[in-house]
Structures are given as C-alpha cells and as structure tokens.
PDB file of C-alpha atoms and ligand atoms in Angstrom:
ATOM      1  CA  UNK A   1      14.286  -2.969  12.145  1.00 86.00           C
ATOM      2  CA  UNK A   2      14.225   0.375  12.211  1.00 89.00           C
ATOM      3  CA  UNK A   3      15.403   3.164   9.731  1.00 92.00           C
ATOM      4  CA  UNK A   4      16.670   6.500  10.864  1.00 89.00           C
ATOM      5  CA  UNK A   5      16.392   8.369   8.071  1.00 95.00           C
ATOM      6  CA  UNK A   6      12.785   7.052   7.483  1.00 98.00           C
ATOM      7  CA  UNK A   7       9.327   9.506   7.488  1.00 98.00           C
ATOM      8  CA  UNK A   8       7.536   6.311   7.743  1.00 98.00           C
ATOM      9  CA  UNK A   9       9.474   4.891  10.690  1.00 98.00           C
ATOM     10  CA  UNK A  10       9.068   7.945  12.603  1.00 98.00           C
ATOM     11  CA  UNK A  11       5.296   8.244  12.057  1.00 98.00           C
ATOM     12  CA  UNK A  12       5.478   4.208  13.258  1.00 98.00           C
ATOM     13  CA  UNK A  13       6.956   4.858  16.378  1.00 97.00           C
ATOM     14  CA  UNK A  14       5.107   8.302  16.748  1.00 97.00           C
ATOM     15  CA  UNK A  15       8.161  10.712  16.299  1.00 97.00           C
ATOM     16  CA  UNK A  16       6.016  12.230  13.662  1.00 97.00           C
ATOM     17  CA  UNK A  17       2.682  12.609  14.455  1.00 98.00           C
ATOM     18  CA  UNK A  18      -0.077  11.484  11.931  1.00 98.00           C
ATOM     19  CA  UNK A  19      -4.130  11.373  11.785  1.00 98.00           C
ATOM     20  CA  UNK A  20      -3.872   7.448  13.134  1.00 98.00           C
ATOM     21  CA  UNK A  21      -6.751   5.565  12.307  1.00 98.00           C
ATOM     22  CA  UNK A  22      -5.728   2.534  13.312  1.00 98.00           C
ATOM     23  CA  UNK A  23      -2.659   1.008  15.512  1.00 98.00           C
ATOM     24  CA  UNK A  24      -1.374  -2.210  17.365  1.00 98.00           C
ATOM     25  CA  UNK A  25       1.948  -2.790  18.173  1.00 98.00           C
ATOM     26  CA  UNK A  26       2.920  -4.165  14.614  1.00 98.00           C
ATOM     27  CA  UNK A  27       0.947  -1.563  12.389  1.00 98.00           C
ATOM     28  CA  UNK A  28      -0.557   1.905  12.038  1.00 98.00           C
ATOM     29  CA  UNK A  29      -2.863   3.254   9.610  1.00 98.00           C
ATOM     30  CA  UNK A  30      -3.318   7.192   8.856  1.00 98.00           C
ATOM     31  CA  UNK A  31      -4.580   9.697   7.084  1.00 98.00           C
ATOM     32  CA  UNK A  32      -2.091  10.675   3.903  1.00 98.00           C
ATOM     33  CA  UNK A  33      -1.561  14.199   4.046  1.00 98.00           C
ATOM     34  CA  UNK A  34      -1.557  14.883   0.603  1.00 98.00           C
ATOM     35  CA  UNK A  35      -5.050  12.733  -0.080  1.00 98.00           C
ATOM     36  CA  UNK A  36      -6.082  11.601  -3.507  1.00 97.00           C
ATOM     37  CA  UNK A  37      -9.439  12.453  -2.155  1.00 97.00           C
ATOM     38  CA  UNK A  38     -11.174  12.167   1.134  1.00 97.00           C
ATOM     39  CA  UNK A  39     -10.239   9.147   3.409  1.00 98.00           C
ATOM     40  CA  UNK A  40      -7.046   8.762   1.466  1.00 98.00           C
ATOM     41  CA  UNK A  41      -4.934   6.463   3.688  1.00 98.00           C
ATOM     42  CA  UNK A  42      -1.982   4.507   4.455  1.00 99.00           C
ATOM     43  CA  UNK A  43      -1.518   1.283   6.455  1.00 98.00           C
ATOM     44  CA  UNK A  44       2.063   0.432   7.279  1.00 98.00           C
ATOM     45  CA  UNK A  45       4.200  -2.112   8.988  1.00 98.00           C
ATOM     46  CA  UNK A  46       6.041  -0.397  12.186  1.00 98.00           C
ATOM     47  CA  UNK A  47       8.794  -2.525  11.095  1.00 98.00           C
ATOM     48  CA  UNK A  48      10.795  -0.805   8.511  1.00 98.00           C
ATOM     49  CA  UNK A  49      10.492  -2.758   5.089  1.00 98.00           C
ATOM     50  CA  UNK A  50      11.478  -1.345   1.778  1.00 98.00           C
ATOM     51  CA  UNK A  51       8.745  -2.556  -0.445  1.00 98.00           C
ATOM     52  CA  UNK A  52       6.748  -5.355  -0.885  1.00 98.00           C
ATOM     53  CA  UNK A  53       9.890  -7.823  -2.307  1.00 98.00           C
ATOM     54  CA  UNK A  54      11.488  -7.379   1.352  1.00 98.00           C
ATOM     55  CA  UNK A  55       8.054  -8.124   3.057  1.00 98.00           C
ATOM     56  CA  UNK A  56       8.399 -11.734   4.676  1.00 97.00           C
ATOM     57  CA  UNK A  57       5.074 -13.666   4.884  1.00 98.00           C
ATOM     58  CA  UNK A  58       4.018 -13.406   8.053  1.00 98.00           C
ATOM     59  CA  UNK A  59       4.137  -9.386   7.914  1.00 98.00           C
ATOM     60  CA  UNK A  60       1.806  -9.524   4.386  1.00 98.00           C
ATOM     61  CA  UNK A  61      -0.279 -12.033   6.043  1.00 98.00           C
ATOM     62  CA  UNK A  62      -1.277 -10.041   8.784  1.00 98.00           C
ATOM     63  CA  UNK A  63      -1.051  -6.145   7.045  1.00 98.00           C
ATOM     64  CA  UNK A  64      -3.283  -7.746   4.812  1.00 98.00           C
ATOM     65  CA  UNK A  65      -5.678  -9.471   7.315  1.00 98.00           C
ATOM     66  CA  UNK A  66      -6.881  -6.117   8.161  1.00 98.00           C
ATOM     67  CA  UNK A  67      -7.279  -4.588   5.087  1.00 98.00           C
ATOM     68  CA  UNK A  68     -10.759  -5.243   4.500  1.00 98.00           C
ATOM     69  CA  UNK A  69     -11.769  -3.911   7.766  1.00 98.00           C
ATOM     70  CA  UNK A  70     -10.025  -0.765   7.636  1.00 98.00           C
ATOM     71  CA  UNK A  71     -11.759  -0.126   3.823  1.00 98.00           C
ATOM     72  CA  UNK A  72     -14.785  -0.601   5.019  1.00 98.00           C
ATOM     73  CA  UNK A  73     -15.215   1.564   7.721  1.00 98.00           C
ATOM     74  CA  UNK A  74     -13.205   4.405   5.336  1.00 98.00           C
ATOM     75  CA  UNK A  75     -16.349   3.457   3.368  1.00 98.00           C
ATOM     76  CA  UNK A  76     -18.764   3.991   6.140  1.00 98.00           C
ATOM     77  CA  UNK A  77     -17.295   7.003   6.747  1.00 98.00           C
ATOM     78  CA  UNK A  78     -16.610   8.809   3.667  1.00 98.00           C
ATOM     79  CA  UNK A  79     -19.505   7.267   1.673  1.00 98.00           C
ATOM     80  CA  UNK A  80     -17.301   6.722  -0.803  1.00 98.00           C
ATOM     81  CA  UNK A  81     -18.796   4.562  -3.717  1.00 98.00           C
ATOM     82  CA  UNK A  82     -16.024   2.248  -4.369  1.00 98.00           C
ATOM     83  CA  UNK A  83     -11.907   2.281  -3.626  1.00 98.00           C
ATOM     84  CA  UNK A  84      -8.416   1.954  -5.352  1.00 98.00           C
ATOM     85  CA  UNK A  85      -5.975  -0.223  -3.073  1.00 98.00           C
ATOM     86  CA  UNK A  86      -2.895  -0.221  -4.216  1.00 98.00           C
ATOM     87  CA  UNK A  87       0.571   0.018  -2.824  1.00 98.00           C
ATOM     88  CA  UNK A  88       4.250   0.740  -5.134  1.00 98.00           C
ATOM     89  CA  UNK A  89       7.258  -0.415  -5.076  1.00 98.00           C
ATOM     90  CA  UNK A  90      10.280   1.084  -6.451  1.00 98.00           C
ATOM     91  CA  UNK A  91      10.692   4.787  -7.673  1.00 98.00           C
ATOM     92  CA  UNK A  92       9.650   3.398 -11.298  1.00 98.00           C
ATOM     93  CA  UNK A  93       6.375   2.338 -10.011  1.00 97.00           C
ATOM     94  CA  UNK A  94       5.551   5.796  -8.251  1.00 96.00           C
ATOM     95  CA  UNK A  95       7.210   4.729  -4.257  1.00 98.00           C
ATOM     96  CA  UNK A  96       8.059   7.757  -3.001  1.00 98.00           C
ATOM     97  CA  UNK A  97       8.370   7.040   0.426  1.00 98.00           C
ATOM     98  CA  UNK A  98      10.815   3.732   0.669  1.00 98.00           C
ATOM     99  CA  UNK A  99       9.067   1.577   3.714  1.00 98.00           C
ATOM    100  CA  UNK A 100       6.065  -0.646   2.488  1.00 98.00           C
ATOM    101  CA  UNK A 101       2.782   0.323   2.691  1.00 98.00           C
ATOM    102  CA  UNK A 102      -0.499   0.435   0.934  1.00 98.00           C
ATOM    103  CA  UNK A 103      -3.116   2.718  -0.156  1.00 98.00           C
ATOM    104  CA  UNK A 104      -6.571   3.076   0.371  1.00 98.00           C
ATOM    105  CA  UNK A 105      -8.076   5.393  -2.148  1.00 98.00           C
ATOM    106  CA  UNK A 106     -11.988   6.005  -2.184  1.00 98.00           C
ATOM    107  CA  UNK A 107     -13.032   6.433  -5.163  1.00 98.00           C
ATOM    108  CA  UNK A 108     -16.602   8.337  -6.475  1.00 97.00           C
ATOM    109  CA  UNK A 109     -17.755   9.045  -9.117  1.00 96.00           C
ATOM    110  CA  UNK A 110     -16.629  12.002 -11.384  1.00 96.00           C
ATOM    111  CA  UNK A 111     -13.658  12.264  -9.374  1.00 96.00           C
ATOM    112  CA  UNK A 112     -10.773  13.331 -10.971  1.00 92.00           C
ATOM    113  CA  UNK A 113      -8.069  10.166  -9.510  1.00 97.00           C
ATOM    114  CA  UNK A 114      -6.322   8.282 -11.909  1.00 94.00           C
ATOM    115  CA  UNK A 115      -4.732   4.748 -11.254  1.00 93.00           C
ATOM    116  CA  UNK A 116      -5.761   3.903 -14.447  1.00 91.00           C
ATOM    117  CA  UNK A 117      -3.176   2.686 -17.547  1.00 95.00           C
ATOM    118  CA  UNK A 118      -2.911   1.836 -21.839  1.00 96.00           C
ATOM    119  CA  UNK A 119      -4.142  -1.976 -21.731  1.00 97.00           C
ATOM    120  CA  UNK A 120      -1.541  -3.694 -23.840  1.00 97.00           C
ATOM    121  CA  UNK A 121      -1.728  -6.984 -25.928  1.00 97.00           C
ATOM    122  CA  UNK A 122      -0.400 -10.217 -24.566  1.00 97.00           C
ATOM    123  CA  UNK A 123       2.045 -12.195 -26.780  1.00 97.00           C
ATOM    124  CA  UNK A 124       0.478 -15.877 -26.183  1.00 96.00           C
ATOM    125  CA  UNK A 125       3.776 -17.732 -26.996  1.00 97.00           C
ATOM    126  CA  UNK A 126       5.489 -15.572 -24.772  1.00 98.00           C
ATOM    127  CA  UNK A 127       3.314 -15.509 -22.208  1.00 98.00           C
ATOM    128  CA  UNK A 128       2.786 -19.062 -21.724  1.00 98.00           C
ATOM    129  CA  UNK A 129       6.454 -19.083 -21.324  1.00 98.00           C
ATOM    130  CA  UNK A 130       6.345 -16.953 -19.234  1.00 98.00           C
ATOM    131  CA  UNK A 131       3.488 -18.351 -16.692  1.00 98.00           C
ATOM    132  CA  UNK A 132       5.843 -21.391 -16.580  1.00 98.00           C
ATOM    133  CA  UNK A 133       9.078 -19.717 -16.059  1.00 98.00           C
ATOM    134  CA  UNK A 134       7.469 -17.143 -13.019  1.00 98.00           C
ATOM    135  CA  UNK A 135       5.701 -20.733 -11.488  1.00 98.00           C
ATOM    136  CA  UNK A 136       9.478 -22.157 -11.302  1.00 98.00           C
ATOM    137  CA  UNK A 137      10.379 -19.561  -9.380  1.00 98.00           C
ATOM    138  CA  UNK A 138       7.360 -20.183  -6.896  1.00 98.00           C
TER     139      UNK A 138
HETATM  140  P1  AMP B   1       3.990   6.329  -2.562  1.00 53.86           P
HETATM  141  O1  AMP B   1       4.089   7.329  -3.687  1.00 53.86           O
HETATM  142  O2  AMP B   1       3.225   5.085  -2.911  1.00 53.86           O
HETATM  143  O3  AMP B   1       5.346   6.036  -1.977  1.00 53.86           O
HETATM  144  O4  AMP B   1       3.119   7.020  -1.455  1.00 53.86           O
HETATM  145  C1  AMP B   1       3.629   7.802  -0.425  1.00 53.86           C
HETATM  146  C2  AMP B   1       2.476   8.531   0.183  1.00 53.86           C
HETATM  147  O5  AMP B   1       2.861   9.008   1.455  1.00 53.86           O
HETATM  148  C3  AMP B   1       2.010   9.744  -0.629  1.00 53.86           C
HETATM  149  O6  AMP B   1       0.636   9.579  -0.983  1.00 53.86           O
HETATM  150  C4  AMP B   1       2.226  10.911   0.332  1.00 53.86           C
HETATM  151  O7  AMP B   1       1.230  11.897   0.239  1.00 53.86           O
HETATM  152  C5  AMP B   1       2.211  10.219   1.680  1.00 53.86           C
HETATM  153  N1  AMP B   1       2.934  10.908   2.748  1.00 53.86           N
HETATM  154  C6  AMP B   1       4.199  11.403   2.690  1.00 53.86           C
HETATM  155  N2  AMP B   1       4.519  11.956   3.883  1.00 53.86           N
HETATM  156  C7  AMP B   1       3.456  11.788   4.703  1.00 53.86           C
HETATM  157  C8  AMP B   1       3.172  12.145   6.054  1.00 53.86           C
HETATM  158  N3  AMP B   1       4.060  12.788   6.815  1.00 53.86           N
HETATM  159  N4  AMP B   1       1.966  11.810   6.572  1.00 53.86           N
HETATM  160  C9  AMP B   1       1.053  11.176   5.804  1.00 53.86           C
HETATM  161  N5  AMP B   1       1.265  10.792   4.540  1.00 53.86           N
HETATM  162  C10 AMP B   1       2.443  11.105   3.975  1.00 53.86           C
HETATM  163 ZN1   ZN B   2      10.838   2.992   7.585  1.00 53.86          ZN
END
C-alpha cells in the first residue's frame, strides 16, 4: 500500500529524490536531510506502514535483517565511534513523518545528540504484574 499524501512514500517510489544509500525493491535507505550528525540515516519499508504496531512480521524481519550491515558501513564511512538506532512511533514519541522507519544515528564523542532520558524507578509489585499481563498478550 501506498499513501498519497506520504513524503516517505514518494521518496520510496522515487517521486522525491533522496541521497539513497541503499535500495531493493522492498526498501530504501537515505541520507536524512536534517542529520543529527554526519551519516544520519533512514531505512524504510517502500510499503507504506504507519509505525512499528502496523508492521507485520515478515516486513520487521527483513528491514531488520539489514540493519547491521547498513550501520556498519555508515561506520566505515563516517568513523563514527559508536551509533543511536532508534525509530518512533506516534507524535508522543517524536514520529514526525507517519510511515515506519528507523534511524541510524552515529554517535562520537562530545557530540552534542541527545536520545538520552530521567531513569525512573520500577514498582516491583507492579511490574511483575505487569511482565505477566504484557506475556498474555504475546
Ligand atoms: P521521526 O521524527 O522519527 O518521524 O523522523 C523523521 C525524520 O525524517 C527526521 O529526522 C527528518 O529530518 C527526516 N526527513 C523528513 N523529510 C525528509 C526528506 N525529504 N529526506 C530525508 N529525510 C527527511
Ligand atoms: Zn508512506
């Protein structure tokens, strides 16, 4: 599927054009153009998802697959010394752009990124409750 009104659709297909880094005929990775620091990129699905609870498995198994290769040769590249992958879903967790994808950030040191947050405290009862309520589900 395929949204109209989607940036990341339209880089998918190539409607937009983008620094590609790598691309098959179910993914592309690029270049963000507003990097966190150098290398800063993207890998998305061409298919449009939403965010990672619309993802079916087979699409996470293989987006994922390549992950490791693509950070390593951003790390080859850049020299970074170490890198942030994350990807968010939903505007309260920082999505701004509504198809699924998933950051590389390289990371060195002294730079001024943040993905960082306020460790809390765990309520045991609570969370063993929790763990067994979220393993029903699964
Ligand atoms: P998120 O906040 O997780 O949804 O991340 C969206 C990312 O997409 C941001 O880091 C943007 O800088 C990036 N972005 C938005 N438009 C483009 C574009 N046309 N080409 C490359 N990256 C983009
Ligand atoms: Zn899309």
């Amino acid at each position: 599927m395929v949204k109209d009104d989607c940036i990341f659709c339209k880089i998918a297909n190539g409607q937009i054009p983008s620094a590609t880094i790598y691309e098959t005929t179910e993914f592309r990775a690029f270049l963000d153009v507003s990097p966190a620091n150098r290398g800063h990129a993207l890998i998305i699905p061409k298919q449009h998802f939403d965010n990672v609870f619309m993802l079916d498995d087979e699409t996470a198994g293989k987006i994922f697959s390549v992950v490791p290769a693509i950070a390593r040769a951003i790390q080859e590249e850049t020299g970074c010394e170490g890198m942030n992958i994350l990807q968010n879903n939903g505007a309260v967790a920082g999505q701004t752009v509504n198809h699924f994808h998933i950051h590389f950030v390289p990371r060195t040191k002294g730079d001024n990124v943040s993905v960082t947050w306020k460790q809390g405290e765990a309520d045991k009862d609570d969370s063993v409750k929790l763990a067994q309520a979220i393993k029903n589900r699964l």
